[in-house]
Coordinates of C-alpha atoms and ligand atoms in Angstrom, one line a residue:
X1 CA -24.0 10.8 31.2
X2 CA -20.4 11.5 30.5
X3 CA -18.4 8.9 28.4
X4 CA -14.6 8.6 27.4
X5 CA -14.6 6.8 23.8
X6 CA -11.1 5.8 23.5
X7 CA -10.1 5.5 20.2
X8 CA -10.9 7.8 17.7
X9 CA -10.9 6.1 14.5
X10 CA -14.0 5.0 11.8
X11 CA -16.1 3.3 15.0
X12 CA -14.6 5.8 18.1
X13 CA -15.0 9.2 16.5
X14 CA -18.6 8.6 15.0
X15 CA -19.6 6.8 18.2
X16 CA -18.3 10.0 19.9
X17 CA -20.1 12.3 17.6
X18 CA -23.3 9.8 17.6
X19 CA -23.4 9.9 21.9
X20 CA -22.7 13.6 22.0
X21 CA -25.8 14.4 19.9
X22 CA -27.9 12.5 22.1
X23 CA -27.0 14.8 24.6
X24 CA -24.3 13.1 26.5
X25 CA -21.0 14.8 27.8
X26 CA -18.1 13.1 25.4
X27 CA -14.3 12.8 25.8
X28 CA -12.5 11.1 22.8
X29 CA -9.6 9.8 23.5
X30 CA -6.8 9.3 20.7
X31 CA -3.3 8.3 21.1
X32 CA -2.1 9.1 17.7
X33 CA -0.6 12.4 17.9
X34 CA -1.2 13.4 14.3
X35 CA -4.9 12.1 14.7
X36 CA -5.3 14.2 17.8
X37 CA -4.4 17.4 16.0
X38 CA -6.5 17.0 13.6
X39 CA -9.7 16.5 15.8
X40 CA -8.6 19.0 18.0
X41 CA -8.5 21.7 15.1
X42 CA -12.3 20.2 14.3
X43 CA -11.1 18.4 11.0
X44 CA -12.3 14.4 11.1
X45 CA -9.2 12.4 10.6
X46 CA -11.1 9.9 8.9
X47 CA -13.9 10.1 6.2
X48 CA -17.3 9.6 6.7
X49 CA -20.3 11.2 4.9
X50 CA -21.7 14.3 7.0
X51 CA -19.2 13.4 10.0
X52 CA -17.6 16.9 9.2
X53 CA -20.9 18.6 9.2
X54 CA -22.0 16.8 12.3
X55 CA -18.8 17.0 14.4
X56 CA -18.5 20.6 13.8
X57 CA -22.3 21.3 15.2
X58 CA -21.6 19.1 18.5
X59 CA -18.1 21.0 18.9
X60 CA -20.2 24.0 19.3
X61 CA -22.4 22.3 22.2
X62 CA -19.5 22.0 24.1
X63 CA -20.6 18.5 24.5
X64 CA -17.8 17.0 22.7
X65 CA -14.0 17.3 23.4
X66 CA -10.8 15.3 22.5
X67 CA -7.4 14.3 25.0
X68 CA -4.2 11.8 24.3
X69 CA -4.8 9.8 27.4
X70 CA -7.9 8.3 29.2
X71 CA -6.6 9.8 32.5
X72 CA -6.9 13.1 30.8
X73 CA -10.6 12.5 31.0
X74 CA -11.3 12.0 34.3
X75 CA -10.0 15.1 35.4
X76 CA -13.0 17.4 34.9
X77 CA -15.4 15.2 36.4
X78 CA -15.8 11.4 37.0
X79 CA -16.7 9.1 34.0
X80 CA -20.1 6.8 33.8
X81 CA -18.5 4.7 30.9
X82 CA -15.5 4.0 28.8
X83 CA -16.1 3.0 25.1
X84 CA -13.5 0.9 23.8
X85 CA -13.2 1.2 20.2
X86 CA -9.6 0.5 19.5
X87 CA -8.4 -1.2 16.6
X88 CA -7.8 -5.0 16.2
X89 CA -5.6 -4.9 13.1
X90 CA -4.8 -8.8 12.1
X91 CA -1.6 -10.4 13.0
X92 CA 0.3 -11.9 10.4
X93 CA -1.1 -15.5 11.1
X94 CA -4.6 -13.9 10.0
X95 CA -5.6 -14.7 14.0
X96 CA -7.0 -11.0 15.4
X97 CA -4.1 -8.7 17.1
X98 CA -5.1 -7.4 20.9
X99 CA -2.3 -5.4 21.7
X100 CA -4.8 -2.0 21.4
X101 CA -7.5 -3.6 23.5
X102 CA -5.3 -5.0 26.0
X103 CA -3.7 -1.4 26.9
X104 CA -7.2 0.1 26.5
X105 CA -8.5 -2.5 29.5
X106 CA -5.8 -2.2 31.4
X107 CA -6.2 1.7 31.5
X108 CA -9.5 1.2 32.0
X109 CA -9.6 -0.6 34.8
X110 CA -6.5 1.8 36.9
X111 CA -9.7 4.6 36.4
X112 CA -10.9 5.6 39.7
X113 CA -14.7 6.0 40.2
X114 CA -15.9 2.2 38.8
X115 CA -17.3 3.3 34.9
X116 CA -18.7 1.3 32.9
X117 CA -16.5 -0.4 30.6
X118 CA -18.0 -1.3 27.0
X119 CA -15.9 -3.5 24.7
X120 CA -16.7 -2.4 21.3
X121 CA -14.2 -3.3 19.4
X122 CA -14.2 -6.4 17.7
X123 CA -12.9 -9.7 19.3
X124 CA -12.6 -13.2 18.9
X125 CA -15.0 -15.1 21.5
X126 CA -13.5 -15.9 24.9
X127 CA -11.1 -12.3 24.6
X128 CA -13.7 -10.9 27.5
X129 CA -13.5 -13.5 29.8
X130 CA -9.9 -13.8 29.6
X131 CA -9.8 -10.1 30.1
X132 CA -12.0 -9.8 33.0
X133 CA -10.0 -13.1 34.3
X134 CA -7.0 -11.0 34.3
X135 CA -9.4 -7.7 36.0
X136 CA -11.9 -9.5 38.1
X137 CA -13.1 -6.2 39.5
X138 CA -14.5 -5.1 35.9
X139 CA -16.8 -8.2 35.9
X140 CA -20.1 -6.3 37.7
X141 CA -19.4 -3.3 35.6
X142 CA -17.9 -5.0 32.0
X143 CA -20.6 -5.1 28.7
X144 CA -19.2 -6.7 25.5
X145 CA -21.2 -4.3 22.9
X146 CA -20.2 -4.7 19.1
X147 CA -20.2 -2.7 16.6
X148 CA -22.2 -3.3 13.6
X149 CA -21.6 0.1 11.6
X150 CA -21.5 0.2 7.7
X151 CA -18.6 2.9 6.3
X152 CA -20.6 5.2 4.4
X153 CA -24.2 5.2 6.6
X154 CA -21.8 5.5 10.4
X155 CA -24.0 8.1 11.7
X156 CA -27.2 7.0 11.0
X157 CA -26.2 3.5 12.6
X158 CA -25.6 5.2 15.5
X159 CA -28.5 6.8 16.2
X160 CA -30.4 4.0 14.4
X161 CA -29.1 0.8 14.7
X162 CA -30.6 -2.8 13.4
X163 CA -29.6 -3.9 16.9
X164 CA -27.6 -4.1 19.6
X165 CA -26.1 -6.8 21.0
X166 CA -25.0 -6.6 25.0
X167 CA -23.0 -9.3 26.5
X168 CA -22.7 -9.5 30.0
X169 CA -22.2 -11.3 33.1
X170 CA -24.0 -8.9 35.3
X171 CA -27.2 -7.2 34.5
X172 CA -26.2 -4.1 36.3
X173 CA -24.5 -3.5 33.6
X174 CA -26.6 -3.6 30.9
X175 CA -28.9 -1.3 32.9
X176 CA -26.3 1.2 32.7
X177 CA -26.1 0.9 28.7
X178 CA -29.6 0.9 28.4
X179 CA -29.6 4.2 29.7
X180 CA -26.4 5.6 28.3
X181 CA -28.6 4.3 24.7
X182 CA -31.9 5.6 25.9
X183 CA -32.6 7.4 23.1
X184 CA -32.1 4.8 20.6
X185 CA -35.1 2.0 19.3
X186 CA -33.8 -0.7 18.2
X187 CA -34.4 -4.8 19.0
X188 CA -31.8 -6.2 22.0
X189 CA -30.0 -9.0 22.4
X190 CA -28.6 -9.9 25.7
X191 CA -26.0 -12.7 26.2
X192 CA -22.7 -13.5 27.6
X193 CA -19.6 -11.9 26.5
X194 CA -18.6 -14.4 24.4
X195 CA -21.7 -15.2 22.6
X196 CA -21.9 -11.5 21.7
X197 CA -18.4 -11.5 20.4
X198 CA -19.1 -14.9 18.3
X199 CA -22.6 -12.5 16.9
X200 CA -20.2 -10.1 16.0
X201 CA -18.2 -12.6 13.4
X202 CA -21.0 -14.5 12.5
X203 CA -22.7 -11.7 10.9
X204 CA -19.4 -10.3 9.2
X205 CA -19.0 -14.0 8.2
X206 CA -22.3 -14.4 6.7
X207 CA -22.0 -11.2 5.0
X208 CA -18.5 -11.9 3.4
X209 CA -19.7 -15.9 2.3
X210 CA -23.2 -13.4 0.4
X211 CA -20.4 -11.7 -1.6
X212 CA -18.1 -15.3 -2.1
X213 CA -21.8 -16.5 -3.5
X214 CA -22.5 -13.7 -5.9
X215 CA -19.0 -13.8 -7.1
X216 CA -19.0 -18.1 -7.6
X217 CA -22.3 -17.1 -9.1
X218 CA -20.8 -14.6 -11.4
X219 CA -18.3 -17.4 -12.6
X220 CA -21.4 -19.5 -13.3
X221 CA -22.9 -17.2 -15.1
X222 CA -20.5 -16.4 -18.0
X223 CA -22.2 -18.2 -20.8
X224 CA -24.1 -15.8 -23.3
X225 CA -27.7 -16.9 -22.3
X226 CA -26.9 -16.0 -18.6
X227 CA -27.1 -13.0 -17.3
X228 CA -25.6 -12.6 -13.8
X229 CA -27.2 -9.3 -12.8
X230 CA -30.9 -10.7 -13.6
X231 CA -29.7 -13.8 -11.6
X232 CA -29.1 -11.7 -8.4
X233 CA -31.6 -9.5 -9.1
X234 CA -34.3 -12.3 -9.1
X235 CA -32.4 -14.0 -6.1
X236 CA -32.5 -11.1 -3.6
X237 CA -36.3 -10.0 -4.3
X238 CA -36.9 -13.3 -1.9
X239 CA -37.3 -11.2 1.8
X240 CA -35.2 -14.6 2.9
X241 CA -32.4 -13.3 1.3
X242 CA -32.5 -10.1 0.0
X243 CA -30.0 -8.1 -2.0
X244 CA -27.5 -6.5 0.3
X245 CA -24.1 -7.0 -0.7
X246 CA -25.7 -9.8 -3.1
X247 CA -23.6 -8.4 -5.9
X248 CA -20.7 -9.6 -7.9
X249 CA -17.4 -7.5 -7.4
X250 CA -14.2 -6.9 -6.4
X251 CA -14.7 -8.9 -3.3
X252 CA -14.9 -8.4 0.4
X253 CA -12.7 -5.3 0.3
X254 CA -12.4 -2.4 3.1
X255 CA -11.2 -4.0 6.3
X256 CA -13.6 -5.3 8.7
X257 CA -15.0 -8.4 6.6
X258 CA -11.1 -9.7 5.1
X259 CA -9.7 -9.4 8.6
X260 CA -12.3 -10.7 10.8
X261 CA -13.2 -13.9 8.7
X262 CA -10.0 -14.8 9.0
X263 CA -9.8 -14.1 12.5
X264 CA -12.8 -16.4 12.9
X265 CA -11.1 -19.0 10.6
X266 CA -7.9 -18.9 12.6
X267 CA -10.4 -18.9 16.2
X268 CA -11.8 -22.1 15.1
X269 CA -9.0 -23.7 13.7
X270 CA -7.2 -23.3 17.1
X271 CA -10.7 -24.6 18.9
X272 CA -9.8 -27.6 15.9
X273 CA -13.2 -26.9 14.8
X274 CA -13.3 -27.4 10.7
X275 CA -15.1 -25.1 8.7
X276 CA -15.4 -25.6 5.3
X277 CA -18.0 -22.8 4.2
X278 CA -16.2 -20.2 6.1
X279 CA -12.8 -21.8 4.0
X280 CA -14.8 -21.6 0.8
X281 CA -15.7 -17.9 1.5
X282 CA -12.5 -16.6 2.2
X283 CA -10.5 -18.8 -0.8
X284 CA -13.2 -17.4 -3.5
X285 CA -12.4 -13.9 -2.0
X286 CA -8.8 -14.8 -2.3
X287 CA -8.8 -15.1 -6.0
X288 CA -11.0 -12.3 -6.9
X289 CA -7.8 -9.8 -8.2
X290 CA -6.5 -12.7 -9.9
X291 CA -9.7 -13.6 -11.9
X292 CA -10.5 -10.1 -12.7
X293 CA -6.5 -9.8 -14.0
X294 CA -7.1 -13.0 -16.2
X295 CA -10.3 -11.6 -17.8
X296 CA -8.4 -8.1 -18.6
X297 CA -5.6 -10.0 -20.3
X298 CA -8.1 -12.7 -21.8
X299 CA -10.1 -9.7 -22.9
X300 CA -6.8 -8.4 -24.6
X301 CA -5.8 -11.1 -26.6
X302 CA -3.7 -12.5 -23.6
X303 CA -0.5 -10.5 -23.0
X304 CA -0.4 -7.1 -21.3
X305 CA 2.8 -6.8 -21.8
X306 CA 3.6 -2.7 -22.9
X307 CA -0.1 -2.2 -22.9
X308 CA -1.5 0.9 -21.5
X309 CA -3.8 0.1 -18.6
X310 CA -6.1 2.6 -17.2
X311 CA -6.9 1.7 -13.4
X312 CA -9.8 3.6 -12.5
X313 CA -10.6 3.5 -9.1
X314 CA -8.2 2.5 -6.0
X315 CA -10.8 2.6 -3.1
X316 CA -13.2 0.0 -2.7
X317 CA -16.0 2.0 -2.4
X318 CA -16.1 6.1 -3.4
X319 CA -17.2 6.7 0.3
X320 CA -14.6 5.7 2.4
X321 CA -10.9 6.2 2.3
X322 CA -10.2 3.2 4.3
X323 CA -7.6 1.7 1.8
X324 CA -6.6 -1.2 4.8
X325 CA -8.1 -4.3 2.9
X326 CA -8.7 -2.5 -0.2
X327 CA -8.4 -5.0 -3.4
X328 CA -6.5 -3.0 -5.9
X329 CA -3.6 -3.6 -3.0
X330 CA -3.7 -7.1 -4.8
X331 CA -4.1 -5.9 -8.1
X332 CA -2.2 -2.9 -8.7
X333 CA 1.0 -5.4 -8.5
X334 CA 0.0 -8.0 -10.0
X335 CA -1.2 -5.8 -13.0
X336 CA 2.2 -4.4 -13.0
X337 CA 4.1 -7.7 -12.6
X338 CA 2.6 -8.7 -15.9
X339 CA 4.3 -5.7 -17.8
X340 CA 1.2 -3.2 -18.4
X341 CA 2.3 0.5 -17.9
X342 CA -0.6 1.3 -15.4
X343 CA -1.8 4.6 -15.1
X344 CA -4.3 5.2 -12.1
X345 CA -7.1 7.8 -11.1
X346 CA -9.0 8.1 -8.1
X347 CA -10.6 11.3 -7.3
X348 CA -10.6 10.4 -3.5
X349 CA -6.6 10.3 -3.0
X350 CA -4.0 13.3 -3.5
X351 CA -1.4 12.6 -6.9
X352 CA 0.9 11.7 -3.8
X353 CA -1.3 9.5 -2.7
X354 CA -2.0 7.4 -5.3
X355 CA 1.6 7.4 -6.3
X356 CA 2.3 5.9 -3.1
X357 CA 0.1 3.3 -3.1
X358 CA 1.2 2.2 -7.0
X359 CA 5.0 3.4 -7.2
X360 CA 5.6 2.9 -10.9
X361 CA 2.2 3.8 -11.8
X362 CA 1.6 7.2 -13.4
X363 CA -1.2 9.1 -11.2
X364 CA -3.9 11.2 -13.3
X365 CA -6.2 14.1 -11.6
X366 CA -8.2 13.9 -14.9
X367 CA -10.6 10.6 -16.1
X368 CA -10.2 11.9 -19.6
X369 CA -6.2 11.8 -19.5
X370 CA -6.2 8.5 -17.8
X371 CA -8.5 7.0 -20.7
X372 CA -7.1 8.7 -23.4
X373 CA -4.6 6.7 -25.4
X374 CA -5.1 3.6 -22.7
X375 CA -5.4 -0.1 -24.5
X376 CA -7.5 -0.8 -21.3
X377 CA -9.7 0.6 -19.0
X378 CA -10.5 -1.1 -15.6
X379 CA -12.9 -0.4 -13.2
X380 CA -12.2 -0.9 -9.5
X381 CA -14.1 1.3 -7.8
X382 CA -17.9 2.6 -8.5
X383 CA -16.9 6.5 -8.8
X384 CA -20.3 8.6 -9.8
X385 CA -17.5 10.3 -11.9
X386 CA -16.8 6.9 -14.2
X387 CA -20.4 5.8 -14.2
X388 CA -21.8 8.9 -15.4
X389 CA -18.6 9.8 -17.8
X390 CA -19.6 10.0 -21.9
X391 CA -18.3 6.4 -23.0
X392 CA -18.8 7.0 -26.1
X393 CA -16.4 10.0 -25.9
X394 CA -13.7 8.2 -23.8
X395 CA -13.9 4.7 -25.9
X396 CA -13.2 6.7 -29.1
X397 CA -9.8 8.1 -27.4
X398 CA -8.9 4.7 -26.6
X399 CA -6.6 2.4 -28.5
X400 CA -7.0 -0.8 -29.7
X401 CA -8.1 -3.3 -28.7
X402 CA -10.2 -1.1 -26.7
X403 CA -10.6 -3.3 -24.1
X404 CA -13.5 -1.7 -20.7
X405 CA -13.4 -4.5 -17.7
X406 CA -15.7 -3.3 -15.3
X407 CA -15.1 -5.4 -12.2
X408 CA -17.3 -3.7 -10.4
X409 CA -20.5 -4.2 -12.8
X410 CA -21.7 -0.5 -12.3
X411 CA -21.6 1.1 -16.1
X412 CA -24.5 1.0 -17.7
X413 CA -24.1 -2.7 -19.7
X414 CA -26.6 -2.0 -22.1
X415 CA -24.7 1.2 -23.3
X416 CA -21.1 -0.5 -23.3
X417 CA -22.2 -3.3 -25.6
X418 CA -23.3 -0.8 -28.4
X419 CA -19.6 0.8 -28.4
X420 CA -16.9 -0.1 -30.2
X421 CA -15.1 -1.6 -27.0
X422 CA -14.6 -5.0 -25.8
X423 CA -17.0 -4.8 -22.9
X424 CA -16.5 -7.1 -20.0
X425 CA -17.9 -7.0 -16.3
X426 CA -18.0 -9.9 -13.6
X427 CA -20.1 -12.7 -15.0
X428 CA -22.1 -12.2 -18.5
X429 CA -23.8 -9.0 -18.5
X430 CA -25.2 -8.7 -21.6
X431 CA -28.7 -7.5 -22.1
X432 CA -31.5 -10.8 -23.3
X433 CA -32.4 -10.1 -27.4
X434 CA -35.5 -8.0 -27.2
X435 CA -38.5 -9.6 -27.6
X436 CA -39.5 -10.3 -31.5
X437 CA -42.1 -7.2 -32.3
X438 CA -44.4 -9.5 -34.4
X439 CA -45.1 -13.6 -33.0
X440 CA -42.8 -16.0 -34.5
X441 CA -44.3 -18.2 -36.9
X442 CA -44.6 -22.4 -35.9
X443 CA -41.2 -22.6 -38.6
X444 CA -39.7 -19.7 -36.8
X445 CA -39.7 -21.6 -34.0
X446 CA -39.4 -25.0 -34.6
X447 CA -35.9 -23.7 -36.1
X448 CA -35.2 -22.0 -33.0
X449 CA -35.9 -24.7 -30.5
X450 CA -34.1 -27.7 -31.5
X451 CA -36.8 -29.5 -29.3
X452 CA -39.5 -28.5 -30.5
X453 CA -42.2 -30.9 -31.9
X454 CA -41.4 -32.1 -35.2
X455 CA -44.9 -32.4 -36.5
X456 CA -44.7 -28.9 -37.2
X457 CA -44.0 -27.9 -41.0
Ligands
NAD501 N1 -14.3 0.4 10.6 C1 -15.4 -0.2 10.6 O1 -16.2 -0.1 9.7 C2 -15.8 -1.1 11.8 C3 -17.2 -1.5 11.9 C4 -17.6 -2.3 13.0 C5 -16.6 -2.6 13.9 N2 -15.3 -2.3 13.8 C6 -14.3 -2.7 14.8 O2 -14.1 -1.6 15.7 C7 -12.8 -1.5 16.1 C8 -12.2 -0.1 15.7 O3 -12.2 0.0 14.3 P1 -11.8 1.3 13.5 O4 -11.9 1.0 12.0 O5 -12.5 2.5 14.1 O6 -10.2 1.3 13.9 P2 -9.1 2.5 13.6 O7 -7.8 1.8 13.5 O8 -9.6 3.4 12.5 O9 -9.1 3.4 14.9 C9 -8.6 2.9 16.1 C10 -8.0 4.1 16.9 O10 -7.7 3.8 18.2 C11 -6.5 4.5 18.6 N3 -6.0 3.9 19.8 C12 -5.5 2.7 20.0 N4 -5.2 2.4 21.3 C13 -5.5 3.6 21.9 C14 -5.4 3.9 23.3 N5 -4.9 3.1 24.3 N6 -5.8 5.2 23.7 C15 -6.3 6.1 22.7 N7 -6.4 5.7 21.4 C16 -6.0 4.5 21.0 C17 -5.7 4.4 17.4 O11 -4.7 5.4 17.4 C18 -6.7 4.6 16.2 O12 -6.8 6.0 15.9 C19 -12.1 -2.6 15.4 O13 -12.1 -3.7 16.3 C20 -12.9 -3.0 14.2 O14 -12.9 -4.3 13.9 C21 -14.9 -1.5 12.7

């Protein structure tokens, strides 16, 4: 078939890359001058592991090929579909921003030739309807199709999805994406548009209100005989539950899951529809930077005041450079705002970069200079590069009060606690006493166990 995926961002490009493998003829379309370029010269404009490897071997098919405008892509030969994978950044009321998707339609439906037009892009419910009010000829040949992708596995979602999810009014059209998806196996859910779009922020939803859990659990967890990383641990081994994203942290981070539960929030408010878990969710999120800040200055002695604060870490995750929702936005200020002379390392971003991301922080190249001489050391982001790095090395550079906060709980606890730092990660992480090597005697444990039988002497 030959598709015009319009948009060429995270979702676009690796959908592009994704349908050109399977041996469909692929236009991507991207508006963004600069963005264009750099496709056009075979460079990915956004990062995504193996994209570059992948993109470069479908150039060479000749399958695959980038334009500015959708028109562009009809001029070869006529389309069977246009993907729409254009951004739906949030407005400033938190409620999701159209603007993209309504050019994108609107384009769309000018194209002569009657493609299929798939909505991927994400949307609060009702936005299909109340585009194919607006274009009734699209309603035979309109599918609502979300996108599910993870940053960091995009390819292999793809061409392996958990599911896909097709909401239509017409089941002409879902023939058609059956068969521009042929060669993917995966479980389908057909539905109307709007249902598909509500699938879309229910899952995000549910995801984001796993991480709010892990981190309320985390908070619950901070007294010495709890350990939060056992607790999720022995949680997620249930197959109800399981441990995705089950882990205490920085928060929802990224993009998708900040901006779409409160898109959702802000859908359902307008519907006057309360929700009180998704509130929860997104309010626990909300004071993640601020609770990791308080346990850094807590950890300190309480002032950071002219303290040397090592920020290691400014992406969420190591994987993706999308920096759009990313937490240390939050907590780069805020760290800053409190007096600490922050000096920041992320192997991901350029010096220039980082220095424009954290103006009056000092950008490092080099973990060892960023340590070295630092009161602090916090942990934002789960670099293989800080996880591996000799602790014991960078702890005795340090100065007091030597304080490590890990707020991503990814160095090795066990190894922390035996150095002469102040070791702190989200919840209590500290390793249970080893079991006694010989049984305890009855006294042993009567003295122990403050309940224990007292007929014991
Ligand atoms: N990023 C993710 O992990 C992810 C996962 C699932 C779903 N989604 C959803 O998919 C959509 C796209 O997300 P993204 O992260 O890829 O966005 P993005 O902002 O990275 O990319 C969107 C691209 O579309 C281009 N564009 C906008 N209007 C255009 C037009 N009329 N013609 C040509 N190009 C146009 C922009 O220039 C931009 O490059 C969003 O609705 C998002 O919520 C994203």
């Amino acid at each position: 078939m030959r598709a015009a995926v319009v948009g060429q961002g995270y979702v676009g490009l690796t959908g592009a890359v994704a349908l050109a493998q399977q041996g469909h003829r692929v236009v991507g379309v991207e508006q963004d001058r600069e963005r264009l370029a750099c496709l056009r010269a075979g460079e990915p404009p956004v990062l995504e592991p193996g994209l570059i490897q992948q993109m470069t071997a479908v150039l060479r098919t000749g399958r695959l090929e980038f334009v500015e405008d959708l028109a562009d892509a009809m001029v070869a030969d006529p389309l069977d579909v246009v993907m729409i994978c254009v951004g739906t950044p949030p407005a400033a009321d938190g409620s999701a921003n159209l603007s993209q998707v309504l050019t994108a339609i609107e384009e769309a439906a000018e194209l002569a030739g009657a493609p299929l037009v798939v909505l991927k892009s994400t949307v609060p419910p009702g936005t299909s309807d109340m585009l194919l009010a607006e274009y009734p000829e699209l309603r035979r040949r309109f599918v609502c199709n979300p996108e599910f992708l993870n940053q960091g596995s995009a390819l292999d979602d793809w061409q392996a999805p958990a599911r896909i999810v097709a909401g239509a009014h017409h089941p002409e059209a879902v023939t058609v994406l059956r068969d521009l998806y042929r060669s993917v196996s995966c479980p389908w859910v057909t539905s109307t548009p709007a249902t598909a779009e509500m699938i879309k922020y229910a899952s995000n939803a549910f995801l984001a209100t796993k991480i709010s859990f892990a981190n309320e659990l985390a908070r619950m967890c901070a007294a010495p005989d709890l350990n939060v990383d056992h607790v999720v641990q022995g949680v997620g081994l249930d197959p109800r539950i399981g441990h995705a994203l089950l882990r205490p942290g920085m928060g929802h981070g990224a993009s998708c899951l900040p901006k779409d539960t409160a898109a959702l929030f802000h859908w359902a408010a307008g519907q006057g529809i309360p929700t009180p878990l998704l509130d929860a969710t997104v309010r626990t999120d909300a004071q993640q930077p601020a609770a990791v800040l308080g346990l850094l200055r807590e950890s300190v002695g309480g002032r950071l005041r002219e303290l040397e604060v090592a920020v290691l870490g400014v992406r969420h995750e190591p994987w993706s450079d999308d920096l759009r929702s990313a937490p240390s936005r939050v907590l780069l200020p805020l760290l800053q705002e409190q007096g600490a002379a922050v000096r920041v390392w992320d192997p991901g971003l350029t010096p220039d970069e980082l220095s424009h991301l954290a103006p009056s922080a000092t950008a490092h190249t080099a973990l060892l200079t960023a340590v070295a001489g630092a009161h602090a050391v916090l942990v934002l982001t789960e670099w293989p590069q800080a996880v591996e790095a000799d602790w014991a090395d960078l702890a005795a550079r340090m100065r007091e009060p030597r304080v490590v906060v890990d707020a991503k709980n990814c160095l090795p606890p066990a190894l922390l606690h035996r150095l002469p730092v102040v070791y702190r990660g989200i919840g209590n992480r500290r390793p249970a006493p080893e079991p006694a090597a010989t049984e305890p005697s009855a006294n042993e444990l009567a003295a122990a166990d403050p309940v224990a039988p007292q007929t014991v002497v």
